[in-house]
PDB file of C-alpha atoms in Angstrom:
ATOM      1  CA  MET A   1      95.203  56.851  96.024  1.00 47.00           C
ATOM      2  CA  SER A   2      95.191  57.955  99.654  1.00 63.00           C
ATOM      3  CA  GLU A   3      92.257  59.896 101.008  1.00 81.00           C
ATOM      4  CA  PRO A   4      92.625  63.690 100.702  1.00 94.00           C
ATOM      5  CA  MET A   5      93.456  65.633 103.845  1.00 97.00           C
ATOM      6  CA  VAL A   6      90.688  68.135 103.042  1.00 97.00           C
ATOM      7  CA  GLU A   7      87.635  67.298 100.972  1.00 97.00           C
ATOM      8  CA  VAL A   8      84.962  69.884 100.227  1.00 98.00           C
ATOM      9  CA  ARG A   9      81.960  68.539  98.330  1.00 97.00           C
ATOM     10  CA  SER A  10      79.121  70.622  96.826  1.00 97.00           C
ATOM     11  CA  VAL A  11      79.206  73.137  99.680  1.00 98.00           C
ATOM     12  CA  ARG A  12      76.617  75.885  99.729  1.00 97.00           C
ATOM     13  CA  LYS A  13      76.385  78.830 102.090  1.00 97.00           C
ATOM     14  CA  ARG A  14      73.827  81.606 102.167  1.00 96.00           C
ATOM     15  CA  PHE A  15      73.602  84.818 104.184  1.00 96.00           C
ATOM     16  CA  GLY A  16      69.971  85.867 103.919  1.00 95.00           C
ATOM     17  CA  ASP A  17      69.163  86.311 100.230  1.00 94.00           C
ATOM     18  CA  LEU A  18      72.827  86.243  99.199  1.00 95.00           C
ATOM     19  CA  GLU A  19      74.245  82.872  98.221  1.00 97.00           C
ATOM     20  CA  VAL A  20      77.968  83.179  98.917  1.00 97.00           C
ATOM     21  CA  LEU A  21      79.058  79.622  98.065  1.00 98.00           C
ATOM     22  CA  LYS A  22      77.311  77.911  95.172  1.00 98.00           C
ATOM     23  CA  GLY A  23      78.181  74.236  95.294  1.00 97.00           C
ATOM     24  CA  VAL A  24      81.960  74.493  95.811  1.00 98.00           C
ATOM     25  CA  SER A  25      84.043  71.307  95.613  1.00 98.00           C
ATOM     26  CA  LEU A  26      87.755  71.147  96.391  1.00 97.00           C
ATOM     27  CA  SER A  27      90.226  68.417  97.293  1.00 96.00           C
ATOM     28  CA  VAL A  28      93.544  69.009  99.062  1.00 97.00           C
ATOM     29  CA  PRO A  29      96.053  66.152  99.426  1.00 96.00           C
ATOM     30  CA  GLU A  30      98.134  65.646 102.540  1.00 95.00           C
ATOM     31  CA  ASN A  31     101.169  67.985 102.471  1.00 95.00           C
ATOM     32  CA  GLY A  32      99.541  69.943  99.634  1.00 96.00           C
ATOM     33  CA  VAL A  33      99.536  73.744  99.374  1.00 97.00           C
ATOM     34  CA  VAL A  34      96.452  75.149  97.659  1.00 97.00           C
ATOM     35  CA  CYS A  35      96.321  78.886  96.943  1.00 98.00           C
ATOM     36  CA  VAL A  36      92.902  80.492  96.418  1.00 98.00           C
ATOM     37  CA  VAL A  37      92.616  83.791  94.557  1.00 97.00           C
ATOM     38  CA  GLY A  38      89.758  85.911  93.316  1.00 96.00           C
ATOM     39  CA  PRO A  39      88.071  89.308  93.651  1.00 95.00           C
ATOM     40  CA  SER A  40      86.587  90.593  96.895  1.00 93.00           C
ATOM     41  CA  GLY A  41      83.220  89.017  97.606  1.00 93.00           C
ATOM     42  CA  SER A  42      83.954  85.859  95.618  1.00 96.00           C
ATOM     43  CA  GLY A  43      83.523  83.572  98.650  1.00 97.00           C
ATOM     44  CA  LYS A  44      87.181  82.804  99.429  1.00 97.00           C
ATOM     45  CA  SER A  45      87.136  83.751 103.109  1.00 96.00           C
ATOM     46  CA  THR A  46      83.717  82.175 103.637  1.00 97.00           C
ATOM     47  CA  LEU A  47      85.069  78.903 102.244  1.00 98.00           C
ATOM     48  CA  LEU A  48      87.858  78.903 104.844  1.00 97.00           C
ATOM     49  CA  ARG A  49      85.451  79.779 107.633  1.00 96.00           C
ATOM     50  CA  CYS A  50      83.214  76.871 106.612  1.00 97.00           C
ATOM     51  CA  ILE A  51      86.154  74.436 106.667  1.00 97.00           C
ATOM     52  CA  ASN A  52      86.957  75.645 110.196  1.00 94.00           C
ATOM     53  CA  ARG A  53      83.239  75.554 111.081  1.00 92.00           C
ATOM     54  CA  LEU A  54      83.227  79.241 112.016  1.00 93.00           C
ATOM     55  CA  GLU A  55      80.276  79.277 109.604  1.00 94.00           C
ATOM     56  CA  THR A  56      77.673  76.534 109.289  1.00 93.00           C
ATOM     57  CA  ILE A  57      77.185  75.234 105.756  1.00 95.00           C
ATOM     58  CA  ASP A  58      73.696  74.979 104.267  1.00 94.00           C
ATOM     59  CA  ALA A  59      74.430  71.988 102.029  1.00 94.00           C
ATOM     60  CA  GLY A  60      77.279  69.664 101.106  1.00 95.00           C
ATOM     61  CA  ARG A  61      79.986  67.942 103.115  1.00 95.00           C
ATOM     62  CA  ILE A  62      83.408  68.955 104.442  1.00 97.00           C
ATOM     63  CA  ARG A  63      85.887  66.354 105.676  1.00 96.00           C
ATOM     64  CA  VAL A  64      89.318  66.825 107.234  1.00 96.00           C
ATOM     65  CA  ASP A  65      91.499  63.721 107.429  1.00 95.00           C
ATOM     66  CA  GLY A  66      88.401  61.665 106.628  1.00 94.00           C
ATOM     67  CA  GLU A  67      86.311  63.112 109.460  1.00 94.00           C
ATOM     68  CA  LEU A  68      83.052  64.934 108.700  1.00 95.00           C
ATOM     69  CA  ILE A  69      83.342  68.484 110.050  1.00 96.00           C
ATOM     70  CA  GLY A  70      80.572  70.002 112.154  1.00 93.00           C
ATOM     71  CA  PHE A  71      78.139  67.118 111.891  1.00 92.00           C
ATOM     72  CA  ALA A  72      77.575  63.465 112.621  1.00 91.00           C
ATOM     73  CA  GLU A  73      75.841  61.487 109.886  1.00 88.00           C
ATOM     74  CA  ARG A  74      73.280  58.901 111.013  1.00 88.00           C
ATOM     75  CA  ASP A  75      70.758  57.135 108.795  1.00 86.00           C
ATOM     76  CA  GLY A  76      71.562  59.503 105.943  1.00 81.00           C
ATOM     77  CA  ARG A  77      70.811  62.618 108.027  1.00 86.00           C
ATOM     78  CA  LEU A  78      73.207  65.220 109.394  1.00 86.00           C
ATOM     79  CA  HIS A  79      73.118  66.089 113.091  1.00 91.00           C
ATOM     80  CA  PRO A  80      75.117  69.088 114.406  1.00 91.00           C
ATOM     81  CA  LEU A  81      77.937  68.104 116.740  1.00 93.00           C
ATOM     82  CA  PRO A  82      77.782  69.190 120.385  1.00 93.00           C
ATOM     83  CA  PRO A  83      80.133  72.069 121.317  1.00 91.00           C
ATOM     84  CA  LYS A  84      82.739  69.811 122.935  1.00 90.00           C
ATOM     85  CA  GLU A  85      83.134  67.710 119.785  1.00 92.00           C
ATOM     86  CA  LEU A  86      83.120  70.800 117.590  1.00 92.00           C
ATOM     87  CA  ASN A  87      85.907  72.362 119.648  1.00 90.00           C
ATOM     88  CA  ARG A  88      87.911  69.148 119.359  1.00 90.00           C
ATOM     89  CA  GLN A  89      87.635  69.348 115.577  1.00 93.00           C
ATOM     90  CA  ARG A  90      88.496  73.042 115.473  1.00 91.00           C
ATOM     91  CA  ALA A  91      91.635  72.399 117.504  1.00 90.00           C
ATOM     92  CA  GLN A  92      92.930  70.316 114.574  1.00 93.00           C
ATOM     93  CA  ILE A  93      92.409  73.128 112.054  1.00 96.00           C
ATOM     94  CA  GLY A  94      94.752  76.082 112.455  1.00 96.00           C
ATOM     95  CA  MET A  95      93.602  79.423 111.081  1.00 95.00           C
ATOM     96  CA  VAL A  96      95.453  82.688 110.573  1.00 95.00           C
ATOM     97  CA  PHE A  97      93.370  85.771 109.799  1.00 92.00           C
ATOM     98  CA  GLN A  98      94.066  89.122 108.145  1.00 88.00           C
ATOM     99  CA  ARG A  99      94.093  90.733 111.591  1.00 87.00           C
ATOM    100  CA  PHE A 100      96.227  89.174 114.257  1.00 86.00           C
ATOM    101  CA  HIS A 101      93.697  88.893 117.127  1.00 88.00           C
ATOM    102  CA  LEU A 102      96.406  88.616 119.792  1.00 95.00           C
ATOM    103  CA  PHE A 103      95.574  89.208 123.442  1.00 96.00           C
ATOM    104  CA  PRO A 104      97.003  92.711 124.024  1.00 96.00           C
ATOM    105  CA  HIS A 105      97.610  92.134 127.739  1.00 97.00           C
ATOM    106  CA  ARG A 106      99.685  88.991 127.181  1.00 97.00           C
ATOM    107  CA  THR A 107     103.227  88.621 125.897  1.00 98.00           C
ATOM    108  CA  ALA A 108     104.065  86.779 122.709  1.00 98.00           C
ATOM    109  CA  VAL A 109     104.933  83.587 124.559  1.00 98.00           C
ATOM    110  CA  GLU A 110     101.755  83.825 126.673  1.00 98.00           C
ATOM    111  CA  ASN A 111      99.647  84.255 123.519  1.00 97.00           C
ATOM    112  CA  VAL A 112     101.184  81.113 122.017  1.00 97.00           C
ATOM    113  CA  MET A 113     100.711  79.157 125.273  1.00 97.00           C
ATOM    114  CA  GLU A 114      97.030  80.032 125.612  1.00 94.00           C
ATOM    115  CA  GLY A 115      95.501  77.360 123.362  1.00 93.00           C
ATOM    116  CA  PRO A 116      97.506  74.365 124.594  1.00 95.00           C
ATOM    117  CA  VAL A 117      96.870  75.318 128.238  1.00 95.00           C
ATOM    118  CA  THR A 118      93.148  76.158 128.034  1.00 92.00           C
ATOM    119  CA  VAL A 119      92.020  73.749 125.293  1.00 88.00           C
ATOM    120  CA  ARG A 120      94.434  70.831 125.481  1.00 89.00           C
ATOM    121  CA  ARG A 121      95.050  71.153 129.256  1.00 92.00           C
ATOM    122  CA  MET A 122      98.793  71.044 128.728  1.00 94.00           C
ATOM    123  CA  ALA A 123     100.907  71.783 131.803  1.00 96.00           C
ATOM    124  CA  LYS A 124     102.197  75.356 131.740  1.00 96.00           C
ATOM    125  CA  PRO A 125     105.924  74.467 131.799  1.00 96.00           C
ATOM    126  CA  ALA A 126     105.491  72.185 128.766  1.00 97.00           C
ATOM    127  CA  ALA A 127     103.306  74.741 126.994  1.00 97.00           C
ATOM    128  CA  ARG A 128     105.873  77.483 127.614  1.00 97.00           C
ATOM    129  CA  ALA A 129     108.699  75.323 126.285  1.00 97.00           C
ATOM    130  CA  ARG A 130     106.655  74.527 123.168  1.00 97.00           C
ATOM    131  CA  ALA A 131     105.748  78.185 122.702  1.00 97.00           C
ATOM    132  CA  GLU A 132     109.379  79.286 122.972  1.00 97.00           C
ATOM    133  CA  GLU A 133     110.355  76.622 120.428  1.00 97.00           C
ATOM    134  CA  LEU A 134     107.692  77.853 117.995  1.00 97.00           C
ATOM    135  CA  LEU A 135     108.615  81.511 118.439  1.00 97.00           C
ATOM    136  CA  ASP A 136     112.183  80.548 117.611  1.00 96.00           C
ATOM    137  CA  ARG A 137     110.909  78.743 114.517  1.00 95.00           C
ATOM    138  CA  VAL A 138     109.177  81.907 113.263  1.00 96.00           C
ATOM    139  CA  GLY A 139     112.224  84.024 114.060  1.00 95.00           C
ATOM    140  CA  LEU A 140     110.945  85.698 117.226  1.00 96.00           C
ATOM    141  CA  ALA A 141     112.889  84.050 120.033  1.00 96.00           C
ATOM    142  CA  ASP A 142     114.138  87.490 121.092  1.00 96.00           C
ATOM    143  CA  ARG A 143     110.589  88.892 121.226  1.00 97.00           C
ATOM    144  CA  ALA A 144     109.028  86.201 123.428  1.00 97.00           C
ATOM    145  CA  HIS A 145     108.390  88.588 126.332  1.00 97.00           C
ATOM    146  CA  HIS A 146     107.218  91.552 124.269  1.00 98.00           C
ATOM    147  CA  TYR A 147     103.561  92.594 124.228  1.00 98.00           C
ATOM    148  CA  PRO A 148     101.709  92.933 120.892  1.00 97.00           C
ATOM    149  CA  ALA A 149     101.897  96.750 121.040  1.00 96.00           C
ATOM    150  CA  GLN A 150     105.704  96.414 121.115  1.00 97.00           C
ATOM    151  CA  LEU A 151     105.743  94.304 117.930  1.00 96.00           C
ATOM    152  CA  SER A 152     105.463  95.254 114.265  1.00 94.00           C
ATOM    153  CA  GLY A 153     102.543  93.976 112.222  1.00 94.00           C
ATOM    154  CA  GLY A 154     104.727  91.320 110.625  1.00 95.00           C
ATOM    155  CA  GLN A 155     105.945  90.175 114.010  1.00 96.00           C
ATOM    156  CA  GLN A 156     102.400  90.022 115.364  1.00 96.00           C
ATOM    157  CA  GLN A 157     101.318  87.914 112.408  1.00 95.00           C
ATOM    158  CA  ARG A 158     104.232  85.537 113.001  1.00 96.00           C
ATOM    159  CA  VAL A 159     103.138  85.212 116.640  1.00 97.00           C
ATOM    160  CA  ALA A 160      99.634  84.405 115.345  1.00 96.00           C
ATOM    161  CA  ILE A 161     101.100  81.659 113.132  1.00 97.00           C
ATOM    162  CA  ALA A 162     103.063  80.246 116.079  1.00 97.00           C
ATOM    163  CA  ARG A 163      99.879  80.328 118.164  1.00 96.00           C
ATOM    164  CA  SER A 164      98.048  78.224 115.571  1.00 96.00           C
ATOM    165  CA  LEU A 165     100.965  75.786 115.275  1.00 96.00           C
ATOM    166  CA  ALA A 166     100.985  75.326 119.061  1.00 96.00           C
ATOM    167  CA  MET A 167      97.752  73.344 118.737  1.00 95.00           C
ATOM    168  CA  GLN A 168      99.518  70.867 116.427  1.00 94.00           C
ATOM    169  CA  PRO A 169      96.916  71.197 113.670  1.00 96.00           C
ATOM    170  CA  LYS A 170      96.501  68.771 110.804  1.00 96.00           C
ATOM    171  CA  ILE A 171      95.983  71.653 108.369  1.00 97.00           C
ATOM    172  CA  MET A 172      96.583  75.409 108.320  1.00 98.00           C
ATOM    173  CA  LEU A 173      94.173  77.903 106.785  1.00 98.00           C
ATOM    174  CA  PHE A 174      95.479  81.375 105.907  1.00 97.00           C
ATOM    175  CA  ASP A 175      92.970  84.136 105.117  1.00 96.00           C
ATOM    176  CA  GLU A 176      94.965  86.844 103.301  1.00 94.00           C
ATOM    177  CA  PRO A 177      97.585  86.837 106.075  1.00 94.00           C
ATOM    178  CA  THR A 178      99.649  89.663 104.555  1.00 93.00           C
ATOM    179  CA  SER A 179      96.893  92.030 103.413  1.00 90.00           C
ATOM    180  CA  ALA A 180      96.994  94.132 106.612  1.00 86.00           C
ATOM    181  CA  LEU A 181     100.785  94.500 106.548  1.00 90.00           C
ATOM    182  CA  ASP A 182     102.992  97.255 105.238  1.00 88.00           C
ATOM    183  CA  PRO A 183     104.751  96.092 102.036  1.00 87.00           C
ATOM    184  CA  GLU A 184     108.177  95.806 103.679  1.00 86.00           C
ATOM    185  CA  LEU A 185     106.793  93.361 106.269  1.00 90.00           C
ATOM    186  CA  VAL A 186     105.062  90.992 103.844  1.00 93.00           C
ATOM    187  CA  GLN A 187     108.118  88.919 102.983  1.00 92.00           C
ATOM    188  CA  GLU A 188     108.918  87.995 106.580  1.00 92.00           C
ATOM    189  CA  VAL A 189     105.474  86.402 106.959  1.00 95.00           C
ATOM    190  CA  LEU A 190     105.638  84.682 103.560  1.00 95.00           C
ATOM    191  CA  ALA A 191     109.046  83.256 104.516  1.00 95.00           C
ATOM    192  CA  VAL A 192     107.496  81.547 107.559  1.00 95.00           C
ATOM    193  CA  MET A 193     104.682  80.164 105.395  1.00 96.00           C
ATOM    194  CA  ARG A 194     107.200  78.945 102.830  1.00 95.00           C
ATOM    195  CA  ASP A 195     109.070  77.140 105.622  1.00 96.00           C
ATOM    196  CA  LEU A 196     105.832  75.490 106.770  1.00 96.00           C
ATOM    197  CA  ALA A 197     105.109  74.295 103.242  1.00 96.00           C
ATOM    198  CA  GLU A 198     108.610  72.863 102.887  1.00 95.00           C
ATOM    199  CA  GLY A 199     108.086  71.067 106.199  1.00 95.00           C
ATOM    200  CA  GLY A 200     105.027  69.273 104.804  1.00 95.00           C
ATOM    201  CA  MET A 201     102.183  71.227 106.403  1.00 96.00           C
ATOM    202  CA  THR A 202      98.896  70.923 104.490  1.00 97.00           C
ATOM    203  CA  MET A 203      97.809  74.496 103.733  1.00 98.00           C
ATOM    204  CA  ILE A 204      94.968  76.411 102.078  1.00 98.00           C
ATOM    205  CA  VAL A 205      96.024  80.005 101.477  1.00 98.00           C
ATOM    206  CA  VAL A 206      93.703  82.799 100.366  1.00 97.00           C
ATOM    207  CA  THR A 207      96.113  85.362  98.978  1.00 95.00           C
ATOM    208  CA  HIS A 208      96.842  88.097  96.463  1.00 92.00           C
ATOM    209  CA  GLU A 209     100.564  87.263  96.553  1.00 93.00           C
ATOM    210  CA  MET A 210     100.898  85.688  93.114  1.00 94.00           C
ATOM    211  CA  GLY A 211     104.643  85.146  93.489  1.00 93.00           C
ATOM    212  CA  PHE A 212     104.003  83.012  96.562  1.00 95.00           C
ATOM    213  CA  ALA A 213     101.271  81.092  94.728  1.00 95.00           C
ATOM    214  CA  ARG A 214     103.597  80.410  91.812  1.00 94.00           C
ATOM    215  CA  GLU A 215     106.627  79.413  93.873  1.00 94.00           C
ATOM    216  CA  VAL A 216     105.077  77.582  96.834  1.00 95.00           C
ATOM    217  CA  GLY A 217     101.610  76.477  95.770  1.00 95.00           C
ATOM    218  CA  ASP A 218     100.970  73.022  94.334  1.00 95.00           C
ATOM    219  CA  HIS A 219      97.521  74.008  93.101  1.00 96.00           C
ATOM    220  CA  LEU A 220      95.882  77.338  92.251  1.00 97.00           C
ATOM    221  CA  VAL A 221      92.130  77.981  92.502  1.00 98.00           C
ATOM    222  CA  PHE A 222      90.369  81.027  91.060  1.00 98.00           C
ATOM    223  CA  MET A 223      86.991  81.820  92.615  1.00 97.00           C
ATOM    224  CA  ASP A 224      84.403  84.312  91.450  1.00 97.00           C
ATOM    225  CA  ASP A 225      80.775  84.849  92.434  1.00 96.00           C
ATOM    226  CA  GLY A 226      80.708  81.959  94.893  1.00 97.00           C
ATOM    227  CA  ALA A 227      82.098  79.317  92.564  1.00 97.00           C
ATOM    228  CA  ILE A 228      85.416  77.864  91.433  1.00 98.00           C
ATOM    229  CA  VAL A 229      85.879  79.138  87.895  1.00 97.00           C
ATOM    230  CA  GLU A 230      89.260  77.592  87.128  1.00 97.00           C
ATOM    231  CA  GLU A 231      91.974  75.602  88.884  1.00 97.00           C
ATOM    232  CA  GLY A 232      95.282  74.066  87.945  1.00 96.00           C
ATOM    233  CA  VAL A 233      99.062  74.116  88.283  1.00 96.00           C
ATOM    234  CA  PRO A 234      99.980  77.652  89.449  1.00 96.00           C
ATOM    235  CA  ALA A 235     102.736  78.414  86.927  1.00 95.00           C
ATOM    236  CA  GLU A 236     100.642  77.160  84.012  1.00 95.00           C
ATOM    237  CA  MET A 237      97.470  78.907  85.111  1.00 95.00           C
ATOM    238  CA  LEU A 238      99.202  82.229  85.780  1.00 95.00           C
ATOM    239  CA  ALA A 239     100.964  82.088  82.401  1.00 94.00           C
ATOM    240  CA  ALA A 240      97.965  80.985  80.325  1.00 94.00           C
ATOM    241  CA  PRO A 241      94.579  81.076  82.100  1.00 95.00           C
ATOM    242  CA  ARG A 242      91.844  79.379  80.104  1.00 95.00           C
ATOM    243  CA  HIS A 243      88.775  81.234  81.345  1.00 95.00           C
ATOM    244  CA  GLU A 244      88.037  84.845  80.409  1.00 96.00           C
ATOM    245  CA  ARG A 245      87.152  85.808  83.987  1.00 95.00           C
ATOM    246  CA  THR A 246      90.476  84.396  85.178  1.00 96.00           C
ATOM    247  CA  ARG A 247      92.372  86.301  82.492  1.00 95.00           C
ATOM    248  CA  THR A 248      90.642  89.560  83.447  1.00 95.00           C
ATOM    249  CA  PHE A 249      91.381  89.126  87.151  1.00 95.00           C
ATOM    250  CA  LEU A 250      95.015  88.125  86.678  1.00 93.00           C
ATOM    251  CA  GLY A 251      95.501  90.963  84.219  1.00 91.00           C
ATOM    252  CA  GLN A 252      94.529  93.378  86.984  1.00 90.00           C
ATOM    253  CA  VAL A 253      96.669  91.925  89.771  1.00 86.00           C
ATOM    254  CA  LEU A 254      99.823  90.812  87.955  1.00 79.00           C
TER     255      LEU A 254
END
């Protein structure tokens, strides 16, 4: 078997006295789409932030495409990576948040250009051409020169997705990308994510959109209290969850 694109092994994370991740292990194959569900406070978002090294783990290992994230291992000991190396790793891991975090004083195309120009030192004409191509891919070619305040929430989130794709990431992490949107705007964002999945992008999606998990996800993970309680094929797990905590949660959201 080929090496997984994302491998999380026995990861622990604590904030003060609160242990948020309690030895979480997860494997995501290349081109796989893993959907993570669970109640608020279960550790879902923290898990994504640890994969992207926005949070430093307290124990365990995280690898993306075989590379240890956030650390170098020498003589059995972990040594934090210097900022330059850490930024190089982060550039390979796209992340889309609940809130869009666009630069308000820059147009859609300028927001998408920002990463390639400042991080990858791409020439502006090439970065602009790439940004326009990506905005077209997410259905916003006609909004390229609009500012965020001139865009709907769904459009802003699609710009945020294009911005992440501009860095040519190996994986995409989505942290409840539709939770801040009005209901009528949710489907336009999910359609872009569905297109990414069909194109072979490796994705980990924290979501409450069970229809998306069933239709697009290859694997469904239910987290509660900092641990993975149950995981499996989405359609099977949604139809007949084995664990009582999973049944209770799904009974509330379905």
